[in-house]
């Protein structure tokens, strides 16, 4: 979902030649797992997978995971055509894994109404899918409900990283423990939390560097997730060849965290939380249905930068970035509070309230509440 693009304002402009080089290095180093979804990179991730991977490597040489995203499904009858179209776009006859996308308190009722779990089980029975499961963003009690309702699933894809591990809202640890209790294989997503655990506050960098100067922030984060029992795969949303080089290098010679290292990362997490205003991972799900085309993740990133570095010249710099973005996107103050962004947000952020804060910070005014309009 974070493939390299020619234009950062248009996620569909995937640099396929760069992706080919990334795939070649990844495969050459013995890694074979690829994860996509129809909505990723503005619906250009699946075509990129076909061109960079499927058309260039034997089908048995890699594992491919895709997902059914219920934003595209209006009725149960839509599911099979959507699935078959995904096979066609990816250029494959089957998926190794097929997941129900973004389950949680918002979308699980829709999956139940549409019979989506029953549908993916039928695709498995018919030989189009080897393993089935779901990706999950929500609280542990909802996860347990899904696991109880659907024991036929093999895989649970969870957001796990050392920052979210003890987070009361995301509940990474509790969700992981629930999945393991039900005997599920756990695939980890967001191990670096959309780059948050790479772009660290200086005091956190100092702690990690003092312990081991040669170890990168990304490797600490990914090793945390990969050290957990029952985790066969840690997904990395890599955007360039350098990231593939780094990640595959330390994972080829993987060593689990020591108790001392785990304690250090727990301390680092406490420090990061104290400096992060908005826990956004820039997945961009919130922008999918926004009627005002508001660049929500970009605005949140700029706002977080303001809070981390309270410097007059830096604040002016962030304001310039904000105004440049508003030339192509709706302003934060133009939010009409329709709530579609919050429905799609995997982090369960109160986006409408947060846009008020962004608007005050960058525009000096807040959008009118719906009750005032």
XYZ file of N, CA, C and O in Angstrom, residues 148-249:
408
model
N -14.990 -16.401 17.604
C -16.009 -17.362 18.043
C -16.996 -17.677 16.926
O -17.388 -18.823 16.721
N -17.369 -16.645 16.176
C -18.343 -16.816 15.098
C -17.757 -17.571 13.905
O -18.497 -18.259 13.184
N -16.440 -17.412 13.687
C -15.844 -17.964 12.470
C -14.572 -18.754 12.763
O -13.461 -18.341 12.423
N -14.737 -19.934 13.375
C -13.574 -20.783 13.668
C -12.907 -21.333 12.409
O -11.797 -21.860 12.481
N -13.576 -21.203 11.258
C -13.013 -21.717 10.008
C -11.846 -20.896 9.490
O -11.110 -21.326 8.588
N -11.635 -19.705 10.036
C -10.556 -18.850 9.546
C -9.191 -19.370 10.006
O -9.056 -19.951 11.091
N -8.185 -19.144 9.167
C -6.827 -19.601 9.466
C -5.932 -18.480 9.983
O -5.036 -18.715 10.788
N -6.154 -17.261 9.473
C -5.208 -16.159 9.660
C -5.908 -14.938 10.243
O -7.026 -14.610 9.842
N -5.231 -14.268 11.158
C -5.669 -12.959 11.621
C -4.520 -11.980 11.370
O -3.394 -12.218 11.816
N -4.794 -10.931 10.647
C -3.779 -9.916 10.370
C -4.010 -8.749 11.321
O -5.069 -8.125 11.291
N -3.026 -8.477 12.164
C -3.183 -7.501 13.244
C -2.155 -6.384 13.158
O -1.019 -6.601 12.730
N -2.554 -5.200 13.604
C -1.634 -4.084 13.741
C -0.865 -4.265 15.042
O -1.429 -4.164 16.133
N 0.435 -4.540 14.905
C 1.268 -4.766 16.085
C 2.574 -4.004 15.936
O 3.283 -4.150 14.930
N 2.879 -3.199 16.919
C 4.170 -2.532 17.009
C 4.392 -2.138 18.460
O 3.463 -2.173 19.270
N 5.608 -1.771 18.787
C 5.902 -1.520 20.211
C 5.223 -0.267 20.744
O 5.039 -0.118 21.951
N 4.784 0.642 19.854
C 4.062 1.828 20.316
C 2.618 1.494 20.664
O 2.052 2.026 21.623
N 1.993 0.601 19.888
C 0.585 0.250 20.094
C 0.395 -0.941 21.037
O -0.739 -1.289 21.357
N 1.477 -1.572 21.451
C 1.390 -2.825 22.204
C 0.519 -2.685 23.446
O -0.352 -3.513 23.707
N 0.694 -1.612 24.197
C -0.088 -1.411 25.424
C -1.100 -0.265 25.278
O -1.658 0.192 26.274
N -1.324 0.188 24.046
C -2.262 1.274 23.801
C -3.683 0.839 24.147
O -4.151 -0.204 23.680
N -4.376 1.647 24.943
C -5.715 1.278 25.408
C -6.741 1.266 24.291
O -7.757 0.560 24.376
N -6.502 2.039 23.224
C -7.453 2.094 22.123
C -7.232 0.997 21.099
O -8.165 0.309 20.684
N -5.974 0.822 20.684
C -5.667 -0.164 19.635
C -5.540 -1.574 20.205
O -5.863 -2.557 19.540
N -5.048 -1.707 21.431
C -5.021 -2.980 22.148
C -4.256 -4.073 21.394
O -4.705 -5.219 21.306
N -3.088 -3.753 20.894
C -2.316 -4.735 20.133
C -2.031 -6.001 20.936
O -2.206 -7.120 20.444
N -1.569 -5.846 22.157
C -1.226 -7.012 22.967
C -2.453 -7.875 23.247
O -2.413 -9.105 23.095
N -3.545 -7.243 23.637
C -4.755 -8.007 23.930
C -5.275 -8.728 22.682
O -5.725 -9.881 22.767
N -5.208 -8.070 21.530
C -5.669 -8.705 20.294
C -4.769 -9.875 19.910
O -5.244 -10.943 19.487
N -3.475 -9.672 20.044
C -2.523 -10.751 19.754
C -2.795 -11.957 20.644
O -2.854 -13.100 20.172
N -2.984 -11.707 21.925
C -3.219 -12.807 22.863
C -4.530 -13.532 22.559
O -4.616 -14.763 22.676
N -5.551 -12.790 22.151
C -6.822 -13.419 21.788
C -6.650 -14.313 20.560
O -7.154 -15.445 20.519
N -5.959 -13.817 19.544
C -5.742 -14.604 18.325
C -4.969 -15.875 18.627
O -5.276 -16.954 18.095
N -3.961 -15.778 19.475
C -3.166 -16.956 19.817
C -3.986 -17.942 20.638
O -3.847 -19.156 20.491
N -4.840 -17.412 21.512
C -5.689 -18.289 22.330
C -6.586 -19.140 21.445
O -6.873 -20.300 21.765
N -7.026 -18.583 20.316
C -7.885 -19.322 19.389
C -7.072 -20.083 18.342
O -7.639 -20.622 17.394
N -5.758 -20.118 18.507
C -4.907 -20.932 17.651
C -4.688 -20.388 16.256
O -4.372 -21.157 15.336
N -4.820 -19.096 16.080
C -4.680 -18.512 14.748
C -3.235 -18.080 14.480
O -2.513 -17.646 15.377
N -2.853 -18.193 13.235
C -1.592 -17.645 12.781
C -1.751 -16.130 12.677
O -2.746 -15.641 12.139
N -0.784 -15.380 13.204
C -0.879 -13.923 13.229
C 0.094 -13.323 12.224
O 1.312 -13.501 12.335
N -0.453 -12.612 11.239
C 0.356 -11.821 10.315
C 0.350 -10.383 10.832
O -0.712 -9.828 11.119
N 1.528 -9.807 10.959
C 1.648 -8.463 11.525
C 1.645 -7.409 10.418
O 2.368 -7.518 9.436
N 0.821 -6.381 10.596
C 0.851 -5.203 9.731
C 1.210 -3.990 10.580
O 1.117 -4.022 11.813
N 1.627 -2.926 9.929
C 1.996 -1.666 10.583
C 3.064 -1.841 11.666
O 2.968 -1.252 12.758
N 4.130 -2.614 11.402
C 5.158 -2.778 12.440
C 5.920 -1.488 12.740
O 6.453 -1.325 13.841
N 5.983 -0.567 11.748
C 6.626 0.731 12.002
C 5.601 1.855 12.045
O 5.942 3.030 12.010
N 4.335 1.488 12.118
C 3.213 2.426 12.298
C 3.250 3.563 11.283
O 3.252 4.750 11.620
N 3.308 3.169 9.998
C 3.267 4.163 8.929
C 4.440 5.119 8.929
O 4.320 6.245 8.439
N 5.579 4.688 9.447
C 6.765 5.542 9.490
C 6.962 6.257 10.812
O 8.026 6.843 11.056
N 5.974 6.206 11.705
C 6.092 6.871 13.002
C 7.296 6.362 13.785
O 7.979 7.127 14.474
N 7.580 5.049 13.673
C 8.677 4.463 14.434
C 9.999 4.514 13.690
O 10.981 3.884 14.098
N 10.011 5.259 12.606
C 11.270 5.566 11.909
C 11.649 7.017 12.170
O 12.790 7.339 12.484
N 10.682 7.900 12.059
C 10.904 9.331 12.305
C 10.683 9.626 13.781
O 9.662 10.175 14.186
N 11.661 9.253 14.579
C 11.533 9.305 16.035
C 11.979 10.649 16.610
O 12.836 11.330 16.039
N 11.435 11.028 17.766
C 11.954 12.195 18.480
C 13.435 11.991 18.817
O 13.882 10.856 19.017
N 14.176 13.060 18.890
C 15.626 12.974 19.100
C 15.987 12.220 20.369
O 16.948 11.432 20.381
N 15.224 12.436 21.446
C 15.583 11.770 22.702
C 15.402 10.250 22.612
O 16.126 9.491 23.260
N 14.442 9.804 21.780
C 14.259 8.369 21.584
C 15.391 7.816 20.718
O 15.938 6.736 20.996
N 15.745 8.539 19.670
C 16.879 8.125 18.841
C 18.140 7.968 19.684
O 18.915 7.027 19.498
N 18.344 8.886 20.616
C 19.541 8.841 21.453
C 19.582 7.569 22.299
O 20.651 6.957 22.463
N 18.429 7.169 22.829
C 18.380 5.956 23.647
C 18.734 4.730 22.812
O 19.551 3.892 23.212
N 18.112 4.618 21.635
C 18.356 3.457 20.776
C 19.794 3.442 20.271
O 20.431 2.383 20.201
N 20.291 4.608 19.913
C 21.650 4.705 19.383
C 22.680 4.377 20.461
O 23.701 3.746 20.179
N 22.429 4.793 21.686
C 23.363 4.518 22.770
C 23.467 3.013 23.026
O 24.534 2.503 23.371
N 22.356 2.314 22.841
C 22.363 0.861 23.058
C 23.105 0.150 21.933
O 23.907 -0.750 22.172
N 22.806 0.552 20.678
C 23.454 -0.078 19.524
C 23.457 0.902 18.361
O 22.456 1.024 17.652
N 24.552 1.615 18.140
C 24.594 2.666 17.112
C 24.318 2.174 15.702
O 23.810 2.929 14.871
N 24.626 0.908 15.404
C 24.475 0.399 14.044
C 23.043 -0.029 13.723
O 22.710 -0.300 12.567
N 22.187 -0.119 14.728
C 20.832 -0.639 14.531
C 19.877 0.492 14.173
O 19.796 1.494 14.882
N 19.116 0.342 13.085
C 18.207 1.386 12.613
C 16.892 1.367 13.386
O 16.503 0.329 13.942
N 16.172 2.491 13.412
C 14.840 2.501 14.041
C 13.899 1.458 13.443
O 13.129 0.822 14.164
N 13.955 1.270 12.115
C 13.068 0.291 11.476
C 13.352 -1.120 11.973
O 12.425 -1.910 12.209
N 14.629 -1.448 12.133
C 14.957 -2.811 12.558
C 14.488 -3.087 13.979
O 14.031 -4.190 14.284
N 14.570 -2.088 14.866
C 14.041 -2.268 16.218
C 12.548 -2.591 16.161
O 12.071 -3.508 16.843
N 11.816 -1.821 15.362
C 10.362 -1.993 15.294
C 9.980 -3.346 14.706
O 9.101 -4.049 15.227
N 10.617 -3.719 13.617
C 10.262 -4.977 12.956
C 10.685 -6.174 13.800
O 9.966 -7.175 13.889
N 11.844 -6.075 14.454
C 12.279 -7.171 15.321
C 11.320 -7.359 16.491
O 11.090 -8.492 16.937
N 10.744 -6.263 16.992
C 9.770 -6.393 18.076
C 8.621 -7.299 17.639
O 8.235 -8.240 18.349
N 8.060 -7.025 16.468
C 6.922 -7.808 15.981
C 7.335 -9.240 15.640
O 6.620 -10.204 15.941
N 8.490 -9.396 14.996
C 8.925 -10.710 14.550
C 9.355 -11.614 15.703
O 9.465 -12.831 15.533
N 9.593 -11.036 16.871
C 10.004 -11.834 18.034
C 8.829 -12.532 18.706
O 9.033 -13.404 19.559
N 7.613 -12.169 18.338
C 6.430 -12.751 18.971
C 6.180 -14.168 18.466
O 6.316 -14.457 17.270
N 5.782 -15.037 19.363
C 5.473 -16.425 18.996
C 4.235 -16.474 18.101
O 3.281 -15.718 18.291
N 4.269 -17.361 17.107
C 3.115 -17.531 16.232
C 2.979 -16.487 15.161
O 1.913 -16.337 14.569
N 4.059 -15.739 14.886
C 4.050 -14.711 13.838
C 4.971 -15.163 12.703
O 6.193 -15.016 12.791
N 4.419 -15.739 11.636
C 5.256 -16.192 10.525
C 5.674 -15.077 9.582
O 6.659 -15.199 8.865
N 4.901 -13.964 9.569
C 5.148 -12.895 8.605
C 4.961 -11.536 9.271
O 3.983 -11.321 9.994
N 5.911 -10.638 9.012
C 5.768 -9.233 9.384
C 5.779 -8.437 8.090
O 6.752 -8.471 7.338
N 4.691 -7.737 7.819
C 4.576 -6.971 6.577
C 5.269 -5.630 6.705
O 5.147 -4.956 7.720
N 5.984 -5.242 5.652
C 6.606 -3.928 5.611
C 6.159 -3.186 4.366
O 6.368 -3.672 3.255
N 5.540 -2.022 4.544
C 5.104 -1.231 3.393
C 6.273 -0.456 2.808
O 6.413 0.738 3.041
N 7.109 -1.134 2.047
C 8.350 -0.532 1.563
C 8.127 0.288 0.296
O 7.400 -0.121 -0.596
N 8.797 1.453 0.246
C 8.547 2.419 -0.824
C 9.727 2.647 -1.754
O 9.607 3.373 -2.733
N 10.880 2.049 -1.439
C 12.025 2.212 -2.334
C 12.996 1.061 -2.116
O 12.865 0.267 -1.175
N 13.985 0.980 -2.987
C 14.942 -0.128 -2.967
C 15.773 -0.109 -1.690
O 16.124 -1.163 -1.146
N 16.085 1.068 -1.194
C 16.887 1.183 0.028
C 16.187 0.534 1.213
O 16.826 -0.139 2.042
N 14.868 0.713 1.304
C 14.122 0.101 2.404
C 14.114 -1.413 2.286
O 14.222 -2.128 3.296
N 13.988 -1.924 1.071
C 14.039 -3.379 0.867
C 15.415 -3.905 1.265
O 15.534 -4.944 1.928
N 16.448 -3.187 0.853
C 17.824 -3.561 1.183
C 18.006 -3.665 2.697
O 18.521 -4.667 3.212
N 17.563 -2.634 3.410
C 17.738 -2.610 4.862
C 16.928 -3.698 5.555
O 17.452 -4.461 6.374
N 15.645 -3.787 5.220
C 14.769 -4.720 5.925
C 15.154 -6.175 5.687
O 15.158 -6.993 6.612
N 15.451 -6.504 4.439
C 15.827 -7.895 4.162
C 17.194 -8.224 4.742
O 17.454 -9.378 5.118
N 18.054 -7.228 4.860
C 19.391 -7.466 5.398
C 19.324 -7.929 6.851
O 19.905 -8.952 7.217
